[in-house]
Coordinates of C-alpha atoms in Angstrom, one line a residue:
X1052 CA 98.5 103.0 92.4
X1053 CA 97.6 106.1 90.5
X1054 CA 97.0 109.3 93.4
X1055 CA 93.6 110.1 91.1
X1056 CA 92.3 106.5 92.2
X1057 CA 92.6 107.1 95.5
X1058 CA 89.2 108.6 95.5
X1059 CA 88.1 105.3 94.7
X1060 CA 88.2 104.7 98.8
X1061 CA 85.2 106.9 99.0
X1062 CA 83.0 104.0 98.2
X1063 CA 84.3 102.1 101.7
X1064 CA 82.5 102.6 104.8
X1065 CA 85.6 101.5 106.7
X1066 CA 88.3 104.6 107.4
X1067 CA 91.5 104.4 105.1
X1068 CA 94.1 106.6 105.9
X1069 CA 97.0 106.9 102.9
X1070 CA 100.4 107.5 104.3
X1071 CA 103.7 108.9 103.0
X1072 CA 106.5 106.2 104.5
X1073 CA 109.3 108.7 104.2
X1074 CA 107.6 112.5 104.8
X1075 CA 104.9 110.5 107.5
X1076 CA 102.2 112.9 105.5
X1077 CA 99.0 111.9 105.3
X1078 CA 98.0 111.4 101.6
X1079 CA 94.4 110.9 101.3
X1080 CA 91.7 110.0 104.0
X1081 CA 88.9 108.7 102.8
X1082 CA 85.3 109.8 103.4
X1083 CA 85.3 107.5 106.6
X1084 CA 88.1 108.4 108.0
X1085 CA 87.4 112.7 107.6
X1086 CA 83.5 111.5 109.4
X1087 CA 85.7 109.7 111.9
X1088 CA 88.7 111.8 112.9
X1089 CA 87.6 115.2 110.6
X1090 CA 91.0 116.2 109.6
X1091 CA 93.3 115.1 112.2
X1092 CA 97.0 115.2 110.9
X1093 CA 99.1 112.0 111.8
X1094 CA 101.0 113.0 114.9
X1095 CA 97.8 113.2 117.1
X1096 CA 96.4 110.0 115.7
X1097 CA 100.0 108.0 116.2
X1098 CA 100.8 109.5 119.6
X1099 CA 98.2 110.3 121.8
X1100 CA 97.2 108.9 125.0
X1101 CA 95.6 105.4 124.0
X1102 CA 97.8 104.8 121.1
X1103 CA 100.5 102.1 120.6
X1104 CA 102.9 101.2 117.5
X1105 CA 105.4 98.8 116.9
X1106 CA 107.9 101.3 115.2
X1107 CA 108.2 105.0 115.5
X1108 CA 109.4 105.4 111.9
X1109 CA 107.0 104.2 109.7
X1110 CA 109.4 103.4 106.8
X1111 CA 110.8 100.7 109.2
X1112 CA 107.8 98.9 108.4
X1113 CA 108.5 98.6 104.6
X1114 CA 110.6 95.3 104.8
X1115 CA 108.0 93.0 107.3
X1116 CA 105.2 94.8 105.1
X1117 CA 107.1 93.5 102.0
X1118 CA 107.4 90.0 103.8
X1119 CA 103.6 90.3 104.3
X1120 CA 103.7 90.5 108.0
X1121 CA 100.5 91.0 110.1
X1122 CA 101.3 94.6 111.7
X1123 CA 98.9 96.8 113.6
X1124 CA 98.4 100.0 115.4
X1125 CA 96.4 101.6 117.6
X1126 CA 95.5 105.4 117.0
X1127 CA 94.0 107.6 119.2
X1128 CA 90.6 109.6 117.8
X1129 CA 89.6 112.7 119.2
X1130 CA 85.2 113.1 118.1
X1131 CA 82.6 115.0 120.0
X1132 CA 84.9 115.5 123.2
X1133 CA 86.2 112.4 123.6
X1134 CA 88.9 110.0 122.6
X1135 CA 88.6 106.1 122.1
X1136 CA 91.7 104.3 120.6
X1137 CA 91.0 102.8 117.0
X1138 CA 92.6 99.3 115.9
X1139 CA 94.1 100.0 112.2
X1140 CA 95.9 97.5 110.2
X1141 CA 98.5 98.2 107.7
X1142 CA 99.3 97.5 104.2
X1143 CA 102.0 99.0 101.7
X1144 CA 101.5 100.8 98.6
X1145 CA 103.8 102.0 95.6
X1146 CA 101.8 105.3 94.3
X1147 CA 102.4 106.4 90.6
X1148 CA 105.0 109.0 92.1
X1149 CA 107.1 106.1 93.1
X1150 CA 106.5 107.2 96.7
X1151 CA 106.5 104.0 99.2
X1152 CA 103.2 104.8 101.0
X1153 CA 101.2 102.9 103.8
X1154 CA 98.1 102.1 104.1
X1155 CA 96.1 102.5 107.5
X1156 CA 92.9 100.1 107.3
X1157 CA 90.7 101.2 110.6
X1158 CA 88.6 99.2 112.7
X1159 CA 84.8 99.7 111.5
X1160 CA 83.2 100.6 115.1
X1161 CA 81.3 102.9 116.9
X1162 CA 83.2 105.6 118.6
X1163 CA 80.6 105.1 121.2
X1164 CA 80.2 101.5 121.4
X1165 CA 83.1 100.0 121.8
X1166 CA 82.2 95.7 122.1
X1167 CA 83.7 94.4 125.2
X1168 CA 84.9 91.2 125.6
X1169 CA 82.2 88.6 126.6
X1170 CA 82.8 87.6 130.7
X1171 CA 83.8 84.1 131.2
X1172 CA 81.3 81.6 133.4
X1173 CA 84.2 79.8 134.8
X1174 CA 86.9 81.7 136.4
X1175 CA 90.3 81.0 135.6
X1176 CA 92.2 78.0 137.8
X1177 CA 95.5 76.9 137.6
X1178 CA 95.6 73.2 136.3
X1179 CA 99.4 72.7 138.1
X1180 CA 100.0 69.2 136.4
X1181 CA 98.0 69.8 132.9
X1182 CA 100.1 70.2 129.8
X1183 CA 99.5 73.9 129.5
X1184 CA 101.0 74.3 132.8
X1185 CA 104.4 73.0 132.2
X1186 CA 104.0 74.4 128.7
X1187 CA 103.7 77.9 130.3
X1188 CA 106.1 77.8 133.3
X1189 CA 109.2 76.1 131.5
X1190 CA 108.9 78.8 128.6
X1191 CA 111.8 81.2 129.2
X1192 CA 110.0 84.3 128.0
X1193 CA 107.9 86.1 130.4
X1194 CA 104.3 85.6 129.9
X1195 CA 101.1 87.1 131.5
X1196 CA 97.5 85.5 131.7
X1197 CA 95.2 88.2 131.3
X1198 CA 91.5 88.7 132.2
X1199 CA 90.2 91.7 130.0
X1200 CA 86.8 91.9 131.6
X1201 CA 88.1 92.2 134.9
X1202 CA 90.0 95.4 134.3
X1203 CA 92.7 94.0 132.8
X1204 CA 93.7 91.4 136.2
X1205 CA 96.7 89.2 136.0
X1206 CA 94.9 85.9 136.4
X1207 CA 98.4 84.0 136.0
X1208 CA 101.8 84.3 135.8
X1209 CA 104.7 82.2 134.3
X1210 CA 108.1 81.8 136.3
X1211 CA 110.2 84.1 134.1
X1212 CA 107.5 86.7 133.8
X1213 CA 107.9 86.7 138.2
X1214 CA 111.7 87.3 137.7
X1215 CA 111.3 89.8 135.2
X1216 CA 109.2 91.8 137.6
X1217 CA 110.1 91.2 140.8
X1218 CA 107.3 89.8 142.2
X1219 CA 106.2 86.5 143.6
X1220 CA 103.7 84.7 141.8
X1221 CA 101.0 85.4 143.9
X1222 CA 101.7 88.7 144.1
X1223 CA 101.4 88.7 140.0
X1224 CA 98.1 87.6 140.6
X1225 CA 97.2 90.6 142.5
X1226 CA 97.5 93.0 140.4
X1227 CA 96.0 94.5 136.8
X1228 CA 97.7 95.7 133.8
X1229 CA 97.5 99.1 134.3
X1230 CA 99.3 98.7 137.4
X1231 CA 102.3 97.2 135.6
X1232 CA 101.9 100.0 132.6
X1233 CA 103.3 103.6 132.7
X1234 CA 100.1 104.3 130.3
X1235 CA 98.0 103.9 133.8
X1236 CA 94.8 103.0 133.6
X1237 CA 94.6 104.6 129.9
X1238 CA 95.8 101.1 128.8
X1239 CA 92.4 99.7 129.4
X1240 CA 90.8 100.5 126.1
X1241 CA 94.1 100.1 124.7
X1242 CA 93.9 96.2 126.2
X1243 CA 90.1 95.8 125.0
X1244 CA 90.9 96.6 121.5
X1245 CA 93.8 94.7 121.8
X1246 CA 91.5 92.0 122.7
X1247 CA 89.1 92.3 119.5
X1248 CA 92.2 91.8 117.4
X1249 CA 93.4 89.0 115.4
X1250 CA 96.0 86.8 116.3
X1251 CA 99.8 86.7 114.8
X1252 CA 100.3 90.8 114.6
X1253 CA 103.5 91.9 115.1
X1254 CA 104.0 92.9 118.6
X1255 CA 103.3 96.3 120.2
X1256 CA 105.5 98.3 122.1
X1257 CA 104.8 99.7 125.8
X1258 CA 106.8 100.6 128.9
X1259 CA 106.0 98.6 132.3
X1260 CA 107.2 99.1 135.6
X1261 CA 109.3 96.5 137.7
X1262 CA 109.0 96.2 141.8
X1263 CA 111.4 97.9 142.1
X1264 CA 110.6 100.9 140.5
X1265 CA 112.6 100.6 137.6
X1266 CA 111.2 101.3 133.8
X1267 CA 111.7 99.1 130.9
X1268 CA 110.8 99.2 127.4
X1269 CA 109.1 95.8 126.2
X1270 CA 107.2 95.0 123.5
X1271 CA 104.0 92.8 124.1
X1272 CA 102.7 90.1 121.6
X1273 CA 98.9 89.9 122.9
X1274 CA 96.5 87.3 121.6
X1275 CA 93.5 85.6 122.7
X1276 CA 93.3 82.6 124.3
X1277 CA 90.9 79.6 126.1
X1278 CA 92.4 77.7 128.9
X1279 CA 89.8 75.0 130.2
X1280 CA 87.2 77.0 128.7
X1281 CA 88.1 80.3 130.0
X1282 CA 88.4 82.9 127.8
X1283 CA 91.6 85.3 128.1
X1284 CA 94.7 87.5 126.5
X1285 CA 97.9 85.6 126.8
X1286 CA 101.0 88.0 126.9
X1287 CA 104.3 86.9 125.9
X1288 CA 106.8 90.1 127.1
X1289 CA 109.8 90.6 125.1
X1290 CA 112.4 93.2 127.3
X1291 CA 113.6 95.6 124.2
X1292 CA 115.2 98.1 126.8
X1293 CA 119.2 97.6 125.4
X1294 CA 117.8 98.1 122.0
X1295 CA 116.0 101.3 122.7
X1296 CA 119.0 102.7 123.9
X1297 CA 120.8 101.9 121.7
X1298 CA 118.5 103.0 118.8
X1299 CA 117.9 106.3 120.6
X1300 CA 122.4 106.6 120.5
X1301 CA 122.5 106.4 117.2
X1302 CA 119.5 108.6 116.3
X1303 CA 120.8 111.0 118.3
X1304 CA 124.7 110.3 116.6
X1305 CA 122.6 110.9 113.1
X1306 CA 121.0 114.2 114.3
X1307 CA 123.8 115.8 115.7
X1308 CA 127.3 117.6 113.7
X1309 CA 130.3 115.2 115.3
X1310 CA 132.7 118.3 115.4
X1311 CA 131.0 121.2 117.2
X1312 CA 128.0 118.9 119.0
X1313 CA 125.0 120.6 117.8
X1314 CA 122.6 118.8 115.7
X1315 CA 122.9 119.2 112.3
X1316 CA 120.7 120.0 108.9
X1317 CA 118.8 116.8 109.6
X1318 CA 117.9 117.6 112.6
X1319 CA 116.7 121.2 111.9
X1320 CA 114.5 119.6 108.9
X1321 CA 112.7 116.7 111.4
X1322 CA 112.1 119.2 114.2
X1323 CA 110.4 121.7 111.5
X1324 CA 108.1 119.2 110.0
X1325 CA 107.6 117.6 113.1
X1326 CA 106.1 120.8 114.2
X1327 CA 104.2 121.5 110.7
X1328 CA 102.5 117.9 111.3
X1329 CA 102.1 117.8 115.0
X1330 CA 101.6 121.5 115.8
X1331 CA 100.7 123.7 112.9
X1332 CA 99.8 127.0 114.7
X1333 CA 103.8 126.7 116.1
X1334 CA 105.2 127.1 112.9
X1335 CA 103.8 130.6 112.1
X1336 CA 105.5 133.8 113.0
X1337 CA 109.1 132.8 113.2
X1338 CA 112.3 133.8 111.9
X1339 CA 115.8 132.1 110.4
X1340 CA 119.2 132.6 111.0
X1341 CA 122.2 132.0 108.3
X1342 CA 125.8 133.0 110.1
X1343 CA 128.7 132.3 107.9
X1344 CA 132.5 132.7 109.1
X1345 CA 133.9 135.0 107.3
X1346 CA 137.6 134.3 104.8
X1347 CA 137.5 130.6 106.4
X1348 CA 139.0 129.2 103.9
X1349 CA 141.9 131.4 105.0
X1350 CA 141.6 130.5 108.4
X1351 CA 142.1 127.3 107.2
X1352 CA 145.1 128.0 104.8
X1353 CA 146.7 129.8 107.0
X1354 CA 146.5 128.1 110.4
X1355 CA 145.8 124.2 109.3
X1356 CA 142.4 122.9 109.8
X1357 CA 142.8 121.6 113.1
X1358 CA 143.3 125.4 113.9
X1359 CA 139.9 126.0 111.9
X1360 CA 138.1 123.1 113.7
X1361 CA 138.6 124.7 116.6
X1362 CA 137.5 127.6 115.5
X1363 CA 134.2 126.2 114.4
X1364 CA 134.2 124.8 117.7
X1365 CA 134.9 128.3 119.8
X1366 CA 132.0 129.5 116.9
X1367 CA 129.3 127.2 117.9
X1368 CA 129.8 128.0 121.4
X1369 CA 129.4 131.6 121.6
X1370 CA 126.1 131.1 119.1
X1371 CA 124.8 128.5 121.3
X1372 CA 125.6 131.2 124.3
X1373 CA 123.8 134.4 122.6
X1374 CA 120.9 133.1 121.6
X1375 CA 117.6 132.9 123.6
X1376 CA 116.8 130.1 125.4
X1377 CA 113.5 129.4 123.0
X1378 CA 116.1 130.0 119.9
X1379 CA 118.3 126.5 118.4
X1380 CA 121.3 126.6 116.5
X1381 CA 122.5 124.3 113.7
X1382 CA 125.7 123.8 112.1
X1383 CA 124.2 123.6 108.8
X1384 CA 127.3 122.7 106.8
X1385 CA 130.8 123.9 106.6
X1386 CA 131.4 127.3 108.3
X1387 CA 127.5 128.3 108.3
X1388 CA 125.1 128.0 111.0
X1389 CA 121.4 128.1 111.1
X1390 CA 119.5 129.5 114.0
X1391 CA 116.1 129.1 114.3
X1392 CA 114.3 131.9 116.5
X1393 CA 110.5 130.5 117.7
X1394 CA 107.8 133.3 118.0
X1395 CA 110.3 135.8 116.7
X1396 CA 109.1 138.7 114.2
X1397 CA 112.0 139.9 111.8
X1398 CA 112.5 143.1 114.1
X1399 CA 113.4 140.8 117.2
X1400 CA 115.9 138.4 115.6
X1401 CA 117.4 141.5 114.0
X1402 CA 118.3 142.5 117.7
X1403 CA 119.6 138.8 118.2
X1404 CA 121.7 139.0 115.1
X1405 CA 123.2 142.1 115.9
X1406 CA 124.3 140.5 118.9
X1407 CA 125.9 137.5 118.0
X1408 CA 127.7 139.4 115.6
X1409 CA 129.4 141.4 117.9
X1410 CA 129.9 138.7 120.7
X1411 CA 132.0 137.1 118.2
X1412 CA 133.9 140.0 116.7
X1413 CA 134.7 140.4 120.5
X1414 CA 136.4 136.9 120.7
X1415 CA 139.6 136.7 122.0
X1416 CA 142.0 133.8 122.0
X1417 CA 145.9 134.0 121.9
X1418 CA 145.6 129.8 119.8
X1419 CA 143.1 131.3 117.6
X1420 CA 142.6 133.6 114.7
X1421 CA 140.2 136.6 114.6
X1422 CA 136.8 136.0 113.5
X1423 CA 133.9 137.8 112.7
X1424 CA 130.5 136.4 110.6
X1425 CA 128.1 137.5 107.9
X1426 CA 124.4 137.3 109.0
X1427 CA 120.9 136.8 106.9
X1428 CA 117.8 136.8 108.4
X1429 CA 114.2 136.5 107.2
X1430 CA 110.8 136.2 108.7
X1431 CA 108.4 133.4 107.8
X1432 CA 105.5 134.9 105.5
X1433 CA 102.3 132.7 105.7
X1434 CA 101.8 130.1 103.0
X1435 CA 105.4 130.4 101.9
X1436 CA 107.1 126.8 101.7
X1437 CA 111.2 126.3 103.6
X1438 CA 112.6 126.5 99.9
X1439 CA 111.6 130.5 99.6
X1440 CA 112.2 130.9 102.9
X1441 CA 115.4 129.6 103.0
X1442 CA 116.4 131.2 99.7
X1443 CA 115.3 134.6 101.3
X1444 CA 118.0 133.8 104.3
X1445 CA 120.9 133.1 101.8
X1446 CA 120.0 135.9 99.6
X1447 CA 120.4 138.0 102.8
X1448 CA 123.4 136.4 103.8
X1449 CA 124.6 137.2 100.4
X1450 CA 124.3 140.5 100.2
X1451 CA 126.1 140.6 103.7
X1452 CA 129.3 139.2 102.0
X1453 CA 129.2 140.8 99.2
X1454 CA 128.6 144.5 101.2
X1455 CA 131.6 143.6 103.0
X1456 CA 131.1 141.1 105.6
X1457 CA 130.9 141.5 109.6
X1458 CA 127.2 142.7 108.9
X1459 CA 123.6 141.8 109.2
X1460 CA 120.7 141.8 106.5
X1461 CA 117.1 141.4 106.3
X1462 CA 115.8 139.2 103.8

C-alpha cells in the first residue's frame, strides 16, 4: 500500500489507526480516529487502565496475522474527561516503503453509549447430569461461566478452574471477575466489550489473583455463550506465568552488555523512544554522555584482554557510582560508554563529567593498569533528531582525544 493512499481512510466512519510493526509509530490515523482519540500517540492507547493485548511487541503479531488469525485489542481512549476502552481488530499491511505495518480497525461506538449486554430471563442453573456438564468439568483447562450483566459474577466453575484458584466451587460462585483481576473493578468495561466481541480471537492477556494471594499471569480466551437459554461469557484460563518469565529473562539478557552488566545500545535506543512515544515532554532538556578509555588497545596488548575485561568491568563500576541517581549509563560498544543525564542542561552534565573523569584517573588497583577517559557531551536542542545529537557527542569526544585525552568537551 502506497503511504499517499492512506488518505483514502478518510472516507470511513469507523477509526483506523496505521501502525509501524517494528518502530510501534503510529503512521496515519484516520479522520475517525483524530475525532475519537484527537492525537493520542500509541503508548496511552495500548497501555492505559482499561486496555488489554495479546503481545507487548507488536511485530510478534506478524506470523498469526500472516496465518490470518482473528487478533484483537482493547485500547483505552481518553475524550472529554473520560476514558472507555475501545475494541480494535487488527490486520497487516506491507506499505510501499517495505515497512511491515498493522492495521488497528476500531469498534464504531459511542464513547458515551457503550451497549450492554441484554440481562438474561432465566438465571443460570447447573444441569449436573446434562452433556455440557460433564463436557465442562472433565475439561482439564480451567474455565469460568460468566454473567456480564451482573458485574461480571462467576455463575459456574469447572473442577480445574477450583484448583487453579484455590477455592471451592461454591466459593467460585461467590465472587466476580474483578475480584479475581489485579485490573479491579476497571475490568468491567474491559469484560463488556469483551462481551460485544466476536468469537475465535486470539486470547488476551491479564493477571488474576489466587486464594492465596499469589499472582499469575494467564491469558483468557472469552466468548459468548447460551447454556439452557442463558446468555453468558465462557472463559477458558490458560496459566502463561513460566513463559512470562521466562520471556522477561531473555529480554532482559538482550538489553543488557554480558561483560560489565549494564544494558547495552539497545537498551538505550528502546528507553529513548519509549519516552519520545509515551512521554514526549520527558525527552526535552537533556544531555548525553560519550566516555571512551583512553590507549585500550594497549591495555589490551600489554596486559591480555582478560586484564582489559576487567578493566571495563572496574570502568563501568565507578560510572555507574558517579553519576546521579536520575542519570543511566550504557556500555555502548567496546571501551565507550553512554550516559544519559535526564533534566540536565549542558552546564550540569559538564559538572558530572568532570567528575567521573577524575574518579577514574583516581583509580587504584595493584591487578590493574592506570586509566583515565576522554569525555563528550552535548545538550539536546529542540527539534533536532538522535543522529545530530549523537554526532555532536562524538564530535566532542573527538576533539577530546585528539587535544590529548583525560579531558572533557562540549559539543
Amino acid at each position: 500500500m502506497l503511504l499517499t493512499h492512506l488518505e483514502t481512510l478518510n472516507i470511513l466512519s469507523t477509526p483506523v489507526w496505521v501502525v509501524s510493526a517494528h518502530s510501534q509509530h503510529i503512521l496515519f490515523a484516520n479522520t475517525a480516529a483524530r475525532n475519537l482519540a484527537g492525537n493520542s500517540l500509541l503508548g496511552p492507547l495500548r497501555n492505559g487502565q482499561f486496555s488489554v493485548h495479546s503481545q507487548l511487541s507488536l511485530e510478534s503479531y506478524l506470523p498469526n496475522l500472516a496465518k490470518g488469525d482473528q487478533i484483537v485489542e482493547i485500547w483505552t481512549i481518553h475524550k472529554e474527561g473520560r476514558a472507555f476502552p475501545l475494541s480494535c481488530r487488527l490486520s497487516s499491511v506491507q506499505l510501499d516503503t517495505n515497512e511491515a505495518a498493522i492495521v488497528f480497525e476500531g469498534a464504531h461506538t459511542s464513547a458515551a453509549n457503550v451497549p450492554m449486554p441484554t440481562p438474561s430471563a432465566t438465571p443460570y442453573r447447573r444441569d449436573e447430569s446434562g452433556f455440557y456438564e460433564r463436557l465442562f468439568q472433565t475439561n482439564t483447562a480451567p474455565m469460568l461461566l460468566i454473567d456480564p450483566v451482573n458485574n461480571g459474577l462467576i455463575v459456574d466453575a469447572n473442577q480445574a478452574a477450583t484448583r487453579f484458584y484455590g477455592y471451592t466451587r461454591d466459593e467460585m460462585c461467590t465472587k466476580h471477575t474483578w475480584e479475581i483481576n489485579a485490573m479491579g473493578m476497571d475490568v468491567l468495561p474491559v469484560m463488556h466489550e469483551i462481551a460485544r466481541l466476536p468469537g475465535g480471537h486470539k486470547p488476551l492477556t491479564f493477571v488474576h489473583k489466587l486464594a492465596d494471594g499469589n499472582l499469575r499471569h494467564v491469558q483468557t480466551y472469552a466468548g459468548p455463550v447460551e447454556v439452557n437459554g442463558v446468555r453468558l461469557m465462557l472463559c477458558i484460563i490458560h496459566d502463561i506465568t513460566e513463559q512470562k518469565r521466562l520471556e522477561q529473562e531473555l529480554e532482559h539478557a538482550a538489553l543488557r552488555d554480558p561483560l560489565t552488566g549494564l544494558g547495552n545500545r539497545r537498551q538505550f535506543m528502546q528507553l529513548v523512544e519509549n519516552a519520545r512515544t509515551q512521554n514526549p515532554q520527558r525527552t526535552h532538556n537533556f544531555s548525553l554522555m560519550l566516555v571512551d578509555a583512553d590507549h585500550f588497545k594497549a591495555i589490551n596488548d600489554e596486559h591480555g584482554h582478560n586484564t582489559g575485561d576487567d578493566a571495563l568491568v572496574m570502568l563501568a563500576r565507578t560510572l555507574e557510582t558517579g553519576i546521579r541517581e536520575s542519570d543511566t549509563v550504557f556500555r555502548w560498544g567496546g571501551e565507550e560508554f553512554l550516559i544519559l543525564l535526564p533534566l540536565t542542561p549542558l552546564e550540569g552534565a559538564m559538572h558530572v563529567a568532570e567528575d567521573l573523569r577524575e574518579a577514574v584517573e583516581q583509580l587504584s588497583r595493584p591487578e590493574l593498569p592506570a586509566l583515565t577517559v576522554s569525555v563528550g557531551v552535548a545538550q539536546y536542542e529542540a527539534g533536532e533528531d538522535f543522529t545530530s545529537l549523537f554526532k555532536r557527542v562524538d564530535d566532542a569526544l573527538y576533539r577530546a582525544k585528539t587535544s590529548g585525552r583525560n579531558q572533557v568537551q562540549a559539543g
